XYZ file of C-alpha atoms in Angstrom:
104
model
C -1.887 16.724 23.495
C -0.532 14.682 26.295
C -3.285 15.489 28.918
C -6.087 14.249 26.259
C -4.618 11.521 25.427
C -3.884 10.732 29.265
C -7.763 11.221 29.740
C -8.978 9.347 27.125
C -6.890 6.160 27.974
C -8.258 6.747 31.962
C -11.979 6.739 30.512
C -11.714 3.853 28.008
C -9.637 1.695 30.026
C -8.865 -0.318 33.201
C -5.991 0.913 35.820
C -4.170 -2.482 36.068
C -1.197 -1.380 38.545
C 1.754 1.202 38.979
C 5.301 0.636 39.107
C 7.956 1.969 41.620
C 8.772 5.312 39.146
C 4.481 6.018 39.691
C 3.948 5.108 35.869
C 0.645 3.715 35.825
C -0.649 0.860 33.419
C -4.132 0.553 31.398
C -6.173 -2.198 30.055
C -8.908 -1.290 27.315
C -12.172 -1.878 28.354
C -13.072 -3.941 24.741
C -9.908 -4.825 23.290
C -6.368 -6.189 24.145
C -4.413 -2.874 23.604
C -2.361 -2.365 26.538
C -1.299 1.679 27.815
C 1.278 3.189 30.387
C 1.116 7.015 31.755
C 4.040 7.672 32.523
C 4.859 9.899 36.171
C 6.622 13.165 34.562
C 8.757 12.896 31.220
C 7.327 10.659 29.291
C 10.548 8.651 28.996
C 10.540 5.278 27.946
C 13.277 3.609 29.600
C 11.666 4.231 32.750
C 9.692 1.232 32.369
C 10.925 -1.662 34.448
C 11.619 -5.009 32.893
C 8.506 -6.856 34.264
C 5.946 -4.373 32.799
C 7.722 -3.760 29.976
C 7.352 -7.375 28.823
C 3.438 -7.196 30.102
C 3.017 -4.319 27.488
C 4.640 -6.034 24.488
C 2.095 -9.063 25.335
C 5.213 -11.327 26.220
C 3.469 -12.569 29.473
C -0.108 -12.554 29.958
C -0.419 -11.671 33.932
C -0.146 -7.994 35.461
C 3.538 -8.073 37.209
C 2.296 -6.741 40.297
C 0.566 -10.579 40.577
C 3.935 -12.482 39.830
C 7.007 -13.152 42.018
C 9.573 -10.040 40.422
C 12.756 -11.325 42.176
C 15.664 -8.895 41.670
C 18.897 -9.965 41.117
C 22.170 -8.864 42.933
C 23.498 -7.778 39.286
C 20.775 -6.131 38.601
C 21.481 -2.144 38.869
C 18.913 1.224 39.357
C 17.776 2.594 37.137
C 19.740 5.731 35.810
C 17.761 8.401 33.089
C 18.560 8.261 29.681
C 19.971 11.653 29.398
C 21.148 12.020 25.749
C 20.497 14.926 24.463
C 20.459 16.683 27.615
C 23.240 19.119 29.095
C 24.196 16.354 31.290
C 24.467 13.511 28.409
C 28.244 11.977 28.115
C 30.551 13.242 26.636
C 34.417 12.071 26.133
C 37.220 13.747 27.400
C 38.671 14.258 23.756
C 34.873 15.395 22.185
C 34.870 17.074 19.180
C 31.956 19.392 20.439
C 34.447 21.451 22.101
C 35.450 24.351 20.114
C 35.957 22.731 17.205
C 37.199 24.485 13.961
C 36.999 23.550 11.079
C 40.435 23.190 8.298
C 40.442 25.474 5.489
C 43.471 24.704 3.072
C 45.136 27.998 2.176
């Protein structure tokens, strides 16, 4: 489903720039609607602050065409890994053989 949907969004619309993950960003051809492909897992918080406000229409101008100075507070960005074997978990989890009380 991915790979028509990916096809149909590189046929109706305009390749407006990539960010530094290799997501790449769409413009429809008629309408405002605004599209990113992501590079791999299609994992949302991959997008990077600048285009994500470009895609929810909060500035007007393709990021690539601004000035996108970086803070020294700002940090890399890390995968969202919940729900992955590598997610966190506490030291004291409950997911570790837990059993349940039965009274007698």
């Amino acid at each position: 489903m991915r790979l028509i949907n990916d096809f149909l969004i590189r046929i109706s619309s305009n390749e407006v720039g990539s960010d530094e993950f290799g997501n790449q960003y769409y413009k429809h051809k008629k309408d405002e609607k605004r599209f990113v492909i992501y590079k791999g897992l299609a994992e949302p918080s991959k997008v990077p602050m600048e285009w994500r406000s470009w895609l929810h229409y909060t500035i007007n101008s393709v990021p690539a065409s601004i000035n996108t100075h970086r803070f020294s507070w700002q940090k890399i960005h890390l995968p969202n890994l919940t729900g992955t074997k590598n997610a966190h978990t506490p030291k004291n989890s409950t997911n570790q053989q837990y059993q349940a009380w039965k009274p007698e």
